[in-house]
GROMACS .gro file of C-alpha atoms in nm:
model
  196
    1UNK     CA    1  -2.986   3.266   1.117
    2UNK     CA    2  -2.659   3.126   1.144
    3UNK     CA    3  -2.358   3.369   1.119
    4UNK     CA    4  -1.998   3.324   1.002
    5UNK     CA    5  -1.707   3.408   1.246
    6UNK     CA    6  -1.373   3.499   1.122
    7UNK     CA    7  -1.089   3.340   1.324
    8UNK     CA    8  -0.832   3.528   1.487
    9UNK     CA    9  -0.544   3.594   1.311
   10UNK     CA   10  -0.743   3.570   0.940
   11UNK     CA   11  -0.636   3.866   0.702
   12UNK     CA   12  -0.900   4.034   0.590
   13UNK     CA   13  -0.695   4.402   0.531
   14UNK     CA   14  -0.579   4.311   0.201
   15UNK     CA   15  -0.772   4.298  -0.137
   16UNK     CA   16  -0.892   4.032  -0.332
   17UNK     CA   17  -0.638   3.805  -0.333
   18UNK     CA   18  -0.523   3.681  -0.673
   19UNK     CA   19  -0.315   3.406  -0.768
   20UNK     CA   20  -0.324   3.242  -0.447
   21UNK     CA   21  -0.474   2.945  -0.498
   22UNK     CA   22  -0.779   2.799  -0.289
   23UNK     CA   23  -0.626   2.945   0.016
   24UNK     CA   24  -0.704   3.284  -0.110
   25UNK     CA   25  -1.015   3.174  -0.206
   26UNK     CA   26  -1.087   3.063   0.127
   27UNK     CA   27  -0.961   3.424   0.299
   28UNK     CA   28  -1.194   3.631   0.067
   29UNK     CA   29  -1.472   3.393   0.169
   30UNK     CA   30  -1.409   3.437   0.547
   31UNK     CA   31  -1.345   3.816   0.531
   32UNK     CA   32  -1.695   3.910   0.364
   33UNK     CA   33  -1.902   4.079   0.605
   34UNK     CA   34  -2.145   3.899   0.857
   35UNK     CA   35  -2.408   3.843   0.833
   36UNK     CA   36  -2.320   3.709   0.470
   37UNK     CA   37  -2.487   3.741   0.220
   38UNK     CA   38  -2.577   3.522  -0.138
   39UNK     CA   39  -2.472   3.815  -0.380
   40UNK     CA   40  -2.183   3.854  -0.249
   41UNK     CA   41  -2.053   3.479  -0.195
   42UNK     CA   42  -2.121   3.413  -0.577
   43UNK     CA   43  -1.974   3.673  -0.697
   44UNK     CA   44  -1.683   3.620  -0.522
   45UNK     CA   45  -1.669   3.233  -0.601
   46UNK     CA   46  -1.769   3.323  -1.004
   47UNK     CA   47  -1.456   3.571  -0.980
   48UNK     CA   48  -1.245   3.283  -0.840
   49UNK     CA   49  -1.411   3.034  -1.052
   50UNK     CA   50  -1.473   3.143  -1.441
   51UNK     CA   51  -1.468   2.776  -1.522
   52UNK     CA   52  -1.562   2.504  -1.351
   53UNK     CA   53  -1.338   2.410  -1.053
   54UNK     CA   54  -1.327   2.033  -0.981
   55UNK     CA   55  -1.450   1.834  -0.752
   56UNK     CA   56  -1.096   1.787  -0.510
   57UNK     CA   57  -1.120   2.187  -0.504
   58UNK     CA   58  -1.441   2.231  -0.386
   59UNK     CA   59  -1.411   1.987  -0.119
   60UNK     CA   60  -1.090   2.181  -0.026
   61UNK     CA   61  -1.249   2.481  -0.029
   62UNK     CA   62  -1.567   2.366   0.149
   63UNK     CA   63  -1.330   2.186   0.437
   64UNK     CA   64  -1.103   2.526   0.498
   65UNK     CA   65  -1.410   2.688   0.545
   66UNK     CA   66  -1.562   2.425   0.794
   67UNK     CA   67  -1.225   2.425   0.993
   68UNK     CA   68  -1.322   2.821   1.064
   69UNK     CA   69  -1.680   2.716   1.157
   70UNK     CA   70  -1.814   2.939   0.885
   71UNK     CA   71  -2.127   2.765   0.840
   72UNK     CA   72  -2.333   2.998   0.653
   73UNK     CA   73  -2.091   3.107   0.383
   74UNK     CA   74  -2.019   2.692   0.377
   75UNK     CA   75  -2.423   2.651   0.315
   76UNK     CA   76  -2.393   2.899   0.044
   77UNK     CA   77  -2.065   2.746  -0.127
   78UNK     CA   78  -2.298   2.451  -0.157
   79UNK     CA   79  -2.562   2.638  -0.312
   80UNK     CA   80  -2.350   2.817  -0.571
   81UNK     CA   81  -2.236   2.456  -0.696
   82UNK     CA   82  -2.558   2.365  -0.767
   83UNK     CA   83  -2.688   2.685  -0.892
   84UNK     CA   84  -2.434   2.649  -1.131
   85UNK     CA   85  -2.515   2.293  -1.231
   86UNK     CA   86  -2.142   2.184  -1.087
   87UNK     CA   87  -2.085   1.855  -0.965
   88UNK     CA   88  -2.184   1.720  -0.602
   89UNK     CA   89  -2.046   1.452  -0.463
   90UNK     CA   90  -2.064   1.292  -0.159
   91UNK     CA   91  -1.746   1.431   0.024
   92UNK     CA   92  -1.893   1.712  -0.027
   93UNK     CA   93  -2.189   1.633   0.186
   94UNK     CA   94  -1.998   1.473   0.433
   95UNK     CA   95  -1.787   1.750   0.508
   96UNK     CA   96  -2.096   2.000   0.507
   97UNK     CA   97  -2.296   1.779   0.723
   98UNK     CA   98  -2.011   1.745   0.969
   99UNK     CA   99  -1.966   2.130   0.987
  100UNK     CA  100  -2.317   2.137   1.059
  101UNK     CA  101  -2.254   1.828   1.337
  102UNK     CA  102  -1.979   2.055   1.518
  103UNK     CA  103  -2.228   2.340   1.521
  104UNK     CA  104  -2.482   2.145   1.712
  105UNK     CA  105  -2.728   2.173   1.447
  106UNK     CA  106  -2.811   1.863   1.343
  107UNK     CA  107  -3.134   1.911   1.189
  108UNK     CA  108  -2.940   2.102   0.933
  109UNK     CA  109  -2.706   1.783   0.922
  110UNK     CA  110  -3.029   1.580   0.823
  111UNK     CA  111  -3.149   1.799   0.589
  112UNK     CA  112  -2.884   1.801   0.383
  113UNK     CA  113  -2.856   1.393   0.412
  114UNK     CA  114  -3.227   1.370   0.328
  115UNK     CA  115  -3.173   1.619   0.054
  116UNK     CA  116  -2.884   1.437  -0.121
  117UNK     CA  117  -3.111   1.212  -0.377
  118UNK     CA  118  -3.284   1.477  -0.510
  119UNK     CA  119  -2.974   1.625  -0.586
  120UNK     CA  120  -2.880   1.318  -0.737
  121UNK     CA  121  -2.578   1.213  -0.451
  122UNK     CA  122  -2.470   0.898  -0.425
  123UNK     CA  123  -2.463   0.861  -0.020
  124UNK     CA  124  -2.170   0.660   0.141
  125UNK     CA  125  -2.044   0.526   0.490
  126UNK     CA  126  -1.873   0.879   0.575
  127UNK     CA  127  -2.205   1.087   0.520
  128UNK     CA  128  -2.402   0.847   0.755
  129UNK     CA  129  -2.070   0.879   0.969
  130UNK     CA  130  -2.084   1.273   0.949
  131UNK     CA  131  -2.524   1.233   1.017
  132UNK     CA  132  -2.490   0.986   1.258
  133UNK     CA  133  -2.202   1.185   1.480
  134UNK     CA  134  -2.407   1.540   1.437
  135UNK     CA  135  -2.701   1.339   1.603
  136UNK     CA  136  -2.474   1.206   1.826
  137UNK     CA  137  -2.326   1.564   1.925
  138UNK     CA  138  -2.614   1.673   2.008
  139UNK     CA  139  -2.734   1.421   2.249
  140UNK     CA  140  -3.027   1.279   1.958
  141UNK     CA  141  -3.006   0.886   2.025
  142UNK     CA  142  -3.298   0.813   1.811
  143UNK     CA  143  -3.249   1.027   1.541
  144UNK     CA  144  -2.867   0.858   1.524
  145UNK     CA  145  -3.069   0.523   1.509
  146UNK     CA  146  -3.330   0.670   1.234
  147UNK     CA  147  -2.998   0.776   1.052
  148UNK     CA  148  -2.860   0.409   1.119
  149UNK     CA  149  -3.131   0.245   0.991
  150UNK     CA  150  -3.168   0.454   0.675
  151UNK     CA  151  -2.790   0.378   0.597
  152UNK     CA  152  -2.882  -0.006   0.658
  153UNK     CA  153  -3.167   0.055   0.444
  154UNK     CA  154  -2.968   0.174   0.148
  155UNK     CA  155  -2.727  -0.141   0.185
  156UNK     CA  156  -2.458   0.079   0.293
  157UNK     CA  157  -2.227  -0.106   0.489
  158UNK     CA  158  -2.107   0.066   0.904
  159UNK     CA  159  -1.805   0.061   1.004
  160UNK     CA  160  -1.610   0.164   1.318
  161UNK     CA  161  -1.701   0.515   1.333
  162UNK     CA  162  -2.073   0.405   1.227
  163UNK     CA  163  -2.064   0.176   1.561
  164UNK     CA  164  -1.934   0.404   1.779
  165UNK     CA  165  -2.121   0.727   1.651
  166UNK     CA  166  -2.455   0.559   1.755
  167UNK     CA  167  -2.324   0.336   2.044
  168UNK     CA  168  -2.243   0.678   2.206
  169UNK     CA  169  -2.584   0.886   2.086
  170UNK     CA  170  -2.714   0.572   2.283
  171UNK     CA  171  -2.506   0.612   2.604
  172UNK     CA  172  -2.571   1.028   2.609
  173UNK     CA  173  -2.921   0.911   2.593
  174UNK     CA  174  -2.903   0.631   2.842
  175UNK     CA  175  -3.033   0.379   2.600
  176UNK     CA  176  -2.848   0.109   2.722
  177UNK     CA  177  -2.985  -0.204   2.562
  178UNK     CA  178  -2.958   0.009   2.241
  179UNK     CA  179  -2.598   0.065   2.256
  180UNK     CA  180  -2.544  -0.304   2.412
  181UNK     CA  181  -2.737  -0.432   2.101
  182UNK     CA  182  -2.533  -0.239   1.859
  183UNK     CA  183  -2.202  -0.384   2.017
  184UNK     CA  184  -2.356  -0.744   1.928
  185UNK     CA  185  -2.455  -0.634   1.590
  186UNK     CA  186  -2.073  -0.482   1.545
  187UNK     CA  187  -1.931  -0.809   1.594
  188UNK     CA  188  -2.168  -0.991   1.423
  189UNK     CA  189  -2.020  -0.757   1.121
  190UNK     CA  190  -1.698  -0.864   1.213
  191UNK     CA  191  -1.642  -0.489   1.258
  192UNK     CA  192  -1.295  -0.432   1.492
  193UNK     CA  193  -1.437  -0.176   1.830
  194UNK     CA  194  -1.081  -0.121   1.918
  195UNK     CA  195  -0.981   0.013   1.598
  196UNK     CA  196  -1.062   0.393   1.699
   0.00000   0.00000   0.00000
């Protein structure tokens, strides 16, 4: 199971915070006890939320929690949205899968790509970016490839970070005339390499 850490320096001594905004929101999420658990994250996010935040919110609140690295109280976040019948999108996603990505679990970072159309997301260029890197992170050349081709697949057009995500799952993987290919295939797409 994954588990939730609580930076240094978080607050967790006072109560519920109220009034204060989706930074509060954020604390009382990080301050529940770990391991977390489900009860407890929906009740605090129905106590937060008696009406349906919107979408620029929840990706707020889902990226404060991914900048603390709290992965299973992010997971759960996710869960409560769609419990609730609340709208995904695919920032959403992309900011879930790349918390998953810096976690080195990128199975988790598929999962959640693969598990997007049932859910009815639309997928973009930043959640292959997020997939892609998470494979890439983790040293998984031909999953980042699998990813690639999926995205290519779907009609969905690379870009820089695309390129360079997979060019470097190829290097850590010493796939050479994999990563030399998809240099020729970036500048076929008249996609600029020294733009990162």
């Amino acid at each position: 199971m994954m588990r939730s850490t609580i930076r240094a320096g978080t607050d967790c001594t006072s109560p519920l915070l109220k009034d204060d905004g989706i930074r509060g929101v954020v604390q009382n999420l990080l301050c529940l006890e770990v391991p977390v658990q489900p009860d407890t994250i929906f009740a605090t996010l129905d106590q937060a939320f008696p009406i349906r935040p919107d979408p620029r919110t929840s990706t707020t609140i889902l990226s404060g929690l991914a900048k603390q690295r709290a992965l299973d109280t992010i997971i759960l976040v996710l869960s409560w949205h769609e419990r609730k019948d609340f709208e995904l999108n695919c920032r959403h996603f992309s900011v879930v899968i790349g918390a998953c990505g810096k976690a080195n679990l990128w199975t988790k970072a598929l999962q959640l790509l693969h598990d997007m159309p049932r859910r009815q997301v639309e997928m973009d260029t930043t959640t292959f970016n997020s997939a892609i890197s998470a494979c890439e992170k983790a040293g998984n050349w031909e999953s980042a490839l699998s990813v690639f081709c999926m995205m290519a697949c779907r009609t969905i057009e690379p870009d820089t970070i695309t390129f360079s995500a997979a060019i470097s799952a190829c290097e850590k993987g010493s796939e050479w005339e994999n990563a030399l290919h998809f240099f020729r295939v970036m500048a076929q797409s008249r996609v600029n390499p020294n733009t990162i």
